[in-house]
Amino acid sequence: MPTKKHTVRFEPDGVSVDVFADGENLLRVALVAGVHVNASCGGSGTCGKCKVKILEGEHEADRSSKISDEQWQEGFRLACRAKILGDLVVEVPIESRHEKGVLARIRGDKQDHVLAQKLLSAELETVPPEPIIRKYYLELTPPSDADNISDMGRLGQALKRAHRIESVGGEFEMLKTLPQVLREGEWKVTATVLTGRCGNKVLKVEKGDAREETYALAIDIGTTTIHAQLINAFTGKKIAKAAEYNAQMSMGEDVITRIVHAVKPGGLEALQKRAVKTINEVLKEVFDKSEIKRELVTHVVMGGNTTMTQLLLGIYPKYIREAPYVPAANLFPVFPARELGIDLPAGVLAYTMPCVASYVGGDITAGVLATQMHLGDELTLFMDVGTNGEIVIGNKDWMVSASASAGPAFEGGGVKFGMRASYGAIEQVRINPLDLEPMFMTIGQVKPKGICGSGMIDCIAELQQRGIITQNGKFNRELSAVNWRIREGEGGWEYVLCKAEDSQLEEDIAITEPDIDNLIRTKASIYSACSVLLRSVGLQFTDLQKIIIAGGFGQYIDVGKAMTIGLLPEVDPNIVSYGGNTSLEGCRIAALYKGKVEEAEQIASMITNIELSVSAIYMEEYVAALFLPHTRMEDFPIRARRLEESKKFLDEVRKANPSSVLK
Ligand code: FES
């Protein structure tokens, strides 16, 4: 657990919150603590509604035109523009707590707002990289009458002597210029060497010590999004990253549609070209941002689900979707990246993460590698929520996997204002129980333009807890009389999170009933897959010691909210952590450590995959999970109690506040 740095007390409720880092944003802290502060521009500082008064304590805040000189002197600040630098006492004035300035008291939510801690491959960060293609600095003894072996022989001797690399051969292109490079470099050179299963090979020789000038790329080939990261392969430092929607999306949102397209004449080629086109766009962004030359890249590690891997490599994918669901291969040969059309120099080699089965691919192998669940004793559940939901359960002794056709809802697909976790995505949401007004923050604290996975989890959980939607995800129509945000829009009933004027769009940002249906199906599919997998090995949710969620949700996943909607089982929230894009992280680790490539291959061979489509209990589990949080409320006792409390609370508010909008 991180150590507490400061405490913030919010008045008049007296809710105190521990803060773990200097410079933490005051609005975010209020949001996590369940203290309502009006905030309708995502924290971009433009709506001016999040005014609070700092009564005591050290802080730093941007000056805003929304605050008069007089107010500034009195200690008023915009919470979204204030950083916490010491213990604070903060008053949330009535006008910042309630849209219309009525009602006396905010209810500090006594709920477990546990933000999943980001998982770090911490131990590896301190180990110097030892990639499969590595640069070695060598000082060679110049030839003489007594020692006139070939230049390549001399280089081989030096590698053996200094680095124990034996039987090294030379790449033809490298040999063409080797004599000049050795002499111009006065026998002090850097050799780029591939140490692989098929022998060791010098790929390139440069003058002087060029070890630090070496880069590798990690690429996550997602069905929806392709991410790339450039890393320094000598220091391990992350240099730049970028992401783009996969251009294959126009040929189908899911892998099945793409396979159908791929088996049509010219289909496979078209899909392959689109994946490569997106990769090239993402790489361009990475190189532009970093100003690193492509010539300095030595290798690429790519990870994707089995279909994406086969489509990228141009391998006929038809049999992936036909029983008994057989992939072409689980291990793929190393090949020059350029052969696929990837815009990298000729010598750059590409390695593809090994797959497990037709629907559990290299992205999951990479994910397990990143989480290191294959090295520990703890019974771990790893779920990667992308376009599909893939799940692995196990530890160092055994692992089982399954794939649930979840749909890309948490990645923004099939949700009206859904978007991936990038600038402008609403990622945290709270709704005031008293007036049903929202409070939210966006990634980058800019005006919102959509909502990402973690924002959707929060939003649905809050809508349910506030009684705005029922447990089957339908809007309580009568609440439209209470707050205009609950309304019938063009696409059905919806809750307006952000007015057009506060957003980057020309229309209101809302979450609709069809969106909620879609998200319920997605979470049901994932939860039921976990449930079936556990049952198949004679275990239950309470046996789990660790849960790792991965996927492009956004930085802040509220574990309690994920349980409230039934995406996660009701367990101790402290065992849950967030892995982020573990596929990309696993590729990065494999790009930096040769030993991890071997480990990835062991992981892929040790996982036993279970086909959910042939499971007799899957459908029964899925239907049971199509409810918020679940039809078996006995499995969610805390949520069941809170739902009751919430109902009682709303009744009390109605009685105690005759002027309440919740009449
Ligand atoms: Fe702070 Fe809008 S000004 S949330």
Short mmCIF file of C-alpha atoms in Angstrom, two decimals, residues 71-321:
data_model
loop_
_atom_site.label_atom_id
_atom_site.label_comp_id
_atom_site.label_asym_id
_atom_site.label_seq_id
_atom_site.Cartn_x
_atom_site.Cartn_y
_atom_site.Cartn_z
CA GLN A 71 -13.59 35.54 -3.90
CA TRP A 72 -9.94 34.71 -4.58
CA GLN A 73 -8.94 36.70 -1.47
CA GLU A 74 -11.50 34.78 0.56
CA GLY A 75 -9.92 31.49 -0.50
CA PHE A 76 -12.26 30.41 -3.31
CA ARG A 77 -10.67 28.18 -5.93
CA LEU A 78 -11.83 25.96 -8.77
CA ALA A 79 -11.40 22.44 -7.35
CA CYS A 80 -10.48 21.09 -10.77
CA ARG A 81 -7.60 23.58 -11.01
CA ALA A 82 -6.27 23.09 -7.47
CA LYS A 83 -3.42 20.84 -6.42
CA ILE A 84 -3.06 19.49 -2.90
CA LEU A 85 0.32 20.22 -1.32
CA GLY A 86 -0.49 19.71 2.37
CA ASP A 87 -3.31 18.80 4.78
CA LEU A 88 -6.38 20.76 3.71
CA VAL A 89 -9.73 21.77 5.09
CA VAL A 90 -12.08 22.58 2.24
CA GLU A 91 -15.60 23.94 2.33
CA VAL A 92 -17.91 22.97 -0.50
CA PRO A 93 -20.40 25.87 -0.68
CA ILE A 94 -24.05 25.09 -1.21
CA GLU A 95 -24.09 26.41 -4.78
CA SER A 96 -21.32 23.97 -5.71
CA ARG A 97 -23.14 21.06 -4.15
CA HIS A 98 -26.51 21.46 -5.67
CA GLU A 99 -27.49 22.85 -9.00
CA LYS A 100 -30.28 24.94 -7.56
CA GLY A 101 -28.72 25.69 -4.20
CA VAL A 102 -31.38 23.87 -2.17
CA LEU A 103 -31.13 21.05 0.35
CA ALA A 104 -28.95 21.24 3.33
CA ARG A 105 -26.74 18.26 3.54
CA ILE A 106 -24.64 16.16 1.24
CA ARG A 107 -24.42 12.53 1.95
CA GLY A 108 -20.80 11.39 1.99
CA ASP A 109 -21.00 7.98 0.37
CA LYS A 110 -19.85 5.32 2.80
CA GLN A 111 -18.76 3.15 -0.04
CA ASP A 112 -15.59 1.41 -1.00
CA HIS A 113 -14.26 3.77 -3.62
CA VAL A 114 -11.13 1.75 -4.13
CA LEU A 115 -9.31 2.76 -7.24
CA ALA A 116 -7.52 -0.23 -8.66
CA GLN A 117 -3.81 0.26 -8.25
CA LYS A 118 -1.94 0.26 -11.51
CA LEU A 119 0.12 -2.85 -11.85
CA LEU A 120 3.79 -2.22 -12.49
CA SER A 121 6.32 -4.66 -13.79
CA ALA A 122 8.40 -3.13 -11.02
CA GLU A 123 11.05 -5.78 -10.47
CA LEU A 124 11.97 -5.75 -14.12
CA GLU A 125 12.49 -2.00 -14.21
CA THR A 126 15.77 -2.35 -12.33
CA VAL A 127 17.20 -5.18 -14.46
CA PRO A 128 19.30 -3.96 -17.42
CA PRO A 129 17.70 -4.99 -20.72
CA GLU A 130 19.04 -8.05 -22.49
CA PRO A 131 17.07 -8.16 -25.71
CA ILE A 132 17.16 -10.85 -28.37
CA ILE A 133 18.89 -8.34 -30.67
CA ARG A 134 21.46 -6.42 -28.75
CA LYS A 135 24.34 -4.04 -29.36
CA TYR A 136 27.79 -4.91 -28.02
CA TYR A 137 30.71 -2.50 -27.84
CA LEU A 138 34.01 -4.12 -28.85
CA GLU A 139 37.63 -3.01 -28.89
CA LEU A 140 39.44 -5.28 -31.33
CA THR A 141 43.19 -5.89 -31.62
CA PRO A 142 44.22 -4.66 -35.09
CA PRO A 143 45.55 -7.36 -37.48
CA SER A 144 49.29 -7.93 -37.77
CA ASP A 145 51.68 -10.23 -39.68
CA ALA A 146 51.36 -12.70 -36.85
CA ASP A 147 47.58 -12.39 -36.62
CA ASN A 148 45.91 -11.88 -39.97
CA ILE A 149 42.64 -13.77 -39.60
CA SER A 150 39.61 -12.38 -41.45
CA ASP A 151 37.77 -9.32 -40.22
CA MET A 152 34.68 -11.42 -39.51
CA GLY A 153 36.81 -13.98 -37.64
CA ARG A 154 38.31 -11.18 -35.55
CA LEU A 155 34.88 -9.82 -34.75
CA GLY A 156 33.69 -13.32 -33.78
CA GLN A 157 36.70 -13.79 -31.49
CA ALA A 158 36.02 -10.49 -29.75
CA LEU A 159 32.36 -11.36 -29.19
CA LYS A 160 33.30 -14.73 -27.76
CA ARG A 161 35.99 -13.29 -25.51
CA ALA A 162 34.06 -10.32 -24.18
CA HIS A 163 30.48 -11.61 -24.22
CA ARG A 164 30.66 -15.40 -24.56
CA ILE A 165 28.77 -15.32 -27.84
CA GLU A 166 29.94 -18.32 -29.83
CA SER A 167 29.73 -19.44 -33.47
CA VAL A 168 28.60 -16.10 -34.72
CA GLY A 169 27.84 -15.66 -38.42
CA GLY A 170 27.57 -12.44 -40.38
CA GLU A 171 24.63 -10.94 -42.28
CA PHE A 172 25.53 -10.49 -45.96
CA GLU A 173 24.70 -6.76 -45.99
CA MET A 174 26.87 -6.19 -42.92
CA LEU A 175 29.84 -8.05 -44.48
CA LYS A 176 29.81 -5.72 -47.50
CA THR A 177 30.99 -2.76 -45.41
CA LEU A 178 32.68 -4.53 -42.47
CA PRO A 179 36.30 -3.91 -43.60
CA GLN A 180 35.80 -0.14 -43.92
CA VAL A 181 33.79 0.23 -40.70
CA LEU A 182 36.44 -1.61 -38.64
CA ARG A 183 39.29 0.49 -39.98
CA GLU A 184 37.47 3.84 -39.98
CA GLY A 185 36.42 3.11 -36.41
CA GLU A 186 40.03 2.29 -35.50
CA TRP A 187 38.89 -1.18 -34.38
CA LYS A 188 36.49 0.25 -31.82
CA VAL A 189 33.02 -0.74 -32.99
CA THR A 190 29.50 -1.64 -31.89
CA ALA A 191 28.06 -4.89 -33.23
CA THR A 192 24.32 -5.55 -33.38
CA VAL A 193 23.91 -9.26 -32.70
CA LEU A 194 20.89 -11.54 -32.91
CA THR A 195 21.17 -14.42 -30.44
CA GLY A 196 18.44 -16.84 -31.38
CA ARG A 197 17.41 -20.48 -31.49
CA CYS A 198 18.83 -20.79 -35.02
CA GLY A 199 22.29 -19.45 -34.12
CA ASN A 200 23.94 -16.11 -33.53
CA LYS A 201 24.30 -13.54 -36.26
CA VAL A 202 25.91 -10.10 -36.54
CA LEU A 203 23.36 -7.89 -38.26
CA LYS A 204 25.19 -4.59 -38.30
CA VAL A 205 28.51 -3.01 -37.27
CA GLU A 206 28.91 0.69 -36.46
CA LYS A 207 31.92 2.82 -35.61
CA GLY A 208 32.54 3.69 -31.95
CA ASP A 209 30.27 3.05 -28.98
CA ALA A 210 26.68 3.20 -30.27
CA ARG A 211 25.07 1.01 -27.61
CA GLU A 212 22.69 3.66 -26.39
CA GLU A 213 21.41 4.31 -29.89
CA THR A 214 19.26 1.21 -30.02
CA TYR A 215 15.49 1.02 -30.02
CA ALA A 216 12.79 -1.61 -30.11
CA LEU A 217 9.07 -1.41 -30.71
CA ALA A 218 6.19 -3.10 -28.90
CA ILE A 219 2.94 -3.28 -30.87
CA ASP A 220 -0.43 -4.40 -29.58
CA ILE A 221 -2.63 -5.35 -32.51
CA GLY A 222 -6.09 -4.93 -31.06
CA THR A 223 -9.29 -5.70 -32.93
CA THR A 224 -10.43 -2.15 -32.25
CA THR A 225 -7.21 -0.25 -31.60
CA ILE A 226 -3.55 -0.67 -32.50
CA HIS A 227 -1.06 0.67 -29.94
CA ALA A 228 2.69 1.04 -30.38
CA GLN A 229 5.44 1.96 -27.96
CA LEU A 230 9.02 2.89 -28.76
CA ILE A 231 11.58 1.86 -26.17
CA ASN A 232 15.28 2.34 -25.77
CA ALA A 233 16.59 -1.22 -25.84
CA PHE A 234 19.79 -0.27 -23.96
CA THR A 235 18.28 1.65 -21.05
CA GLY A 236 14.76 0.19 -21.13
CA LYS A 237 13.31 3.71 -21.13
CA LYS A 238 9.87 4.20 -22.67
CA ILE A 239 10.29 6.87 -25.33
CA ALA A 240 6.93 7.45 -27.00
CA LYS A 241 3.64 5.77 -27.69
CA ALA A 242 0.65 6.20 -29.94
CA ALA A 243 -2.62 4.50 -30.80
CA GLU A 244 -5.09 4.50 -33.68
CA TYR A 245 -8.36 2.72 -34.39
CA ASN A 246 -7.63 -0.37 -36.49
CA ALA A 247 -8.55 0.44 -40.11
CA GLN A 248 -9.99 -3.09 -40.37
CA MET A 249 -12.97 -1.78 -38.34
CA SER A 250 -14.69 -0.78 -41.58
CA MET A 251 -14.67 -4.49 -42.51
CA GLY A 252 -16.35 -5.60 -39.30
CA GLU A 253 -16.17 -4.72 -35.63
CA ASP A 254 -15.45 -8.22 -34.34
CA VAL A 255 -13.14 -11.05 -35.29
CA ILE A 256 -15.92 -13.28 -36.67
CA THR A 257 -17.05 -10.67 -39.21
CA ARG A 258 -13.46 -10.15 -40.22
CA ILE A 259 -12.88 -13.86 -40.73
CA VAL A 260 -16.01 -13.98 -42.89
CA HIS A 261 -14.60 -11.10 -44.92
CA ALA A 262 -11.13 -12.65 -45.09
CA VAL A 263 -12.32 -15.83 -46.80
CA LYS A 264 -13.92 -13.86 -49.65
CA PRO A 265 -11.73 -13.31 -52.75
CA GLY A 266 -9.15 -10.63 -51.98
CA GLY A 267 -10.53 -10.27 -48.44
CA LEU A 268 -7.50 -11.52 -46.54
CA GLU A 269 -5.17 -9.28 -48.51
CA ALA A 270 -7.41 -6.25 -47.93
CA LEU A 271 -7.57 -6.90 -44.19
CA GLN A 272 -3.83 -7.44 -43.95
CA LYS A 273 -3.16 -4.20 -45.80
CA ARG A 274 -5.46 -2.29 -43.46
CA ALA A 275 -3.72 -3.59 -40.35
CA VAL A 276 -0.34 -2.67 -41.83
CA LYS A 277 -1.65 0.76 -42.83
CA THR A 278 -2.72 1.43 -39.24
CA ILE A 279 0.58 0.12 -37.87
CA ASN A 280 2.43 2.49 -40.22
CA GLU A 281 0.30 5.43 -39.11
CA VAL A 282 0.91 4.65 -35.45
CA LEU A 283 4.65 4.23 -36.06
CA LYS A 284 4.79 7.55 -37.88
CA GLU A 285 3.27 9.25 -34.86
CA VAL A 286 5.72 7.52 -32.52
CA PHE A 287 8.75 8.54 -34.63
CA ASP A 288 7.45 12.08 -35.13
CA LYS A 289 6.86 12.52 -31.40
CA SER A 290 10.20 11.08 -30.35
CA GLU A 291 12.33 12.42 -33.23
CA ILE A 292 14.13 9.07 -33.23
CA LYS A 293 15.26 7.76 -36.62
CA ARG A 294 13.69 4.50 -37.79
CA GLU A 295 17.18 3.23 -38.73
CA LEU A 296 17.96 2.90 -35.02
CA VAL A 297 15.23 0.30 -34.46
CA THR A 298 16.49 -3.28 -34.30
CA HIS A 299 13.36 -5.33 -33.63
CA VAL A 300 9.63 -5.35 -33.07
CA VAL A 301 7.51 -7.54 -30.79
CA MET A 302 3.82 -7.76 -31.70
CA GLY A 303 0.90 -9.27 -29.83
CA GLY A 304 -2.67 -9.74 -30.92
CA ASN A 305 -5.52 -12.18 -30.59
CA THR A 306 -5.23 -15.25 -32.79
CA THR A 307 -7.42 -13.85 -35.58
CA MET A 308 -5.61 -10.51 -35.63
CA THR A 309 -2.26 -12.30 -35.64
CA GLN A 310 -3.24 -14.54 -38.56
CA LEU A 311 -4.79 -11.64 -40.50
CA LEU A 312 -1.68 -9.52 -40.04
CA LEU A 313 0.58 -12.36 -41.15
CA GLY A 314 -1.71 -13.11 -44.11
CA ILE A 315 -2.57 -16.60 -42.81
CA TYR A 316 -5.94 -18.01 -43.97
CA PRO A 317 -8.16 -17.72 -40.85
CA LYS A 318 -11.27 -19.72 -41.88
CA TYR A 319 -10.85 -22.62 -39.45
CA ILE A 320 -10.57 -20.37 -36.40
CA ARG A 321 -14.35 -19.93 -36.44
#
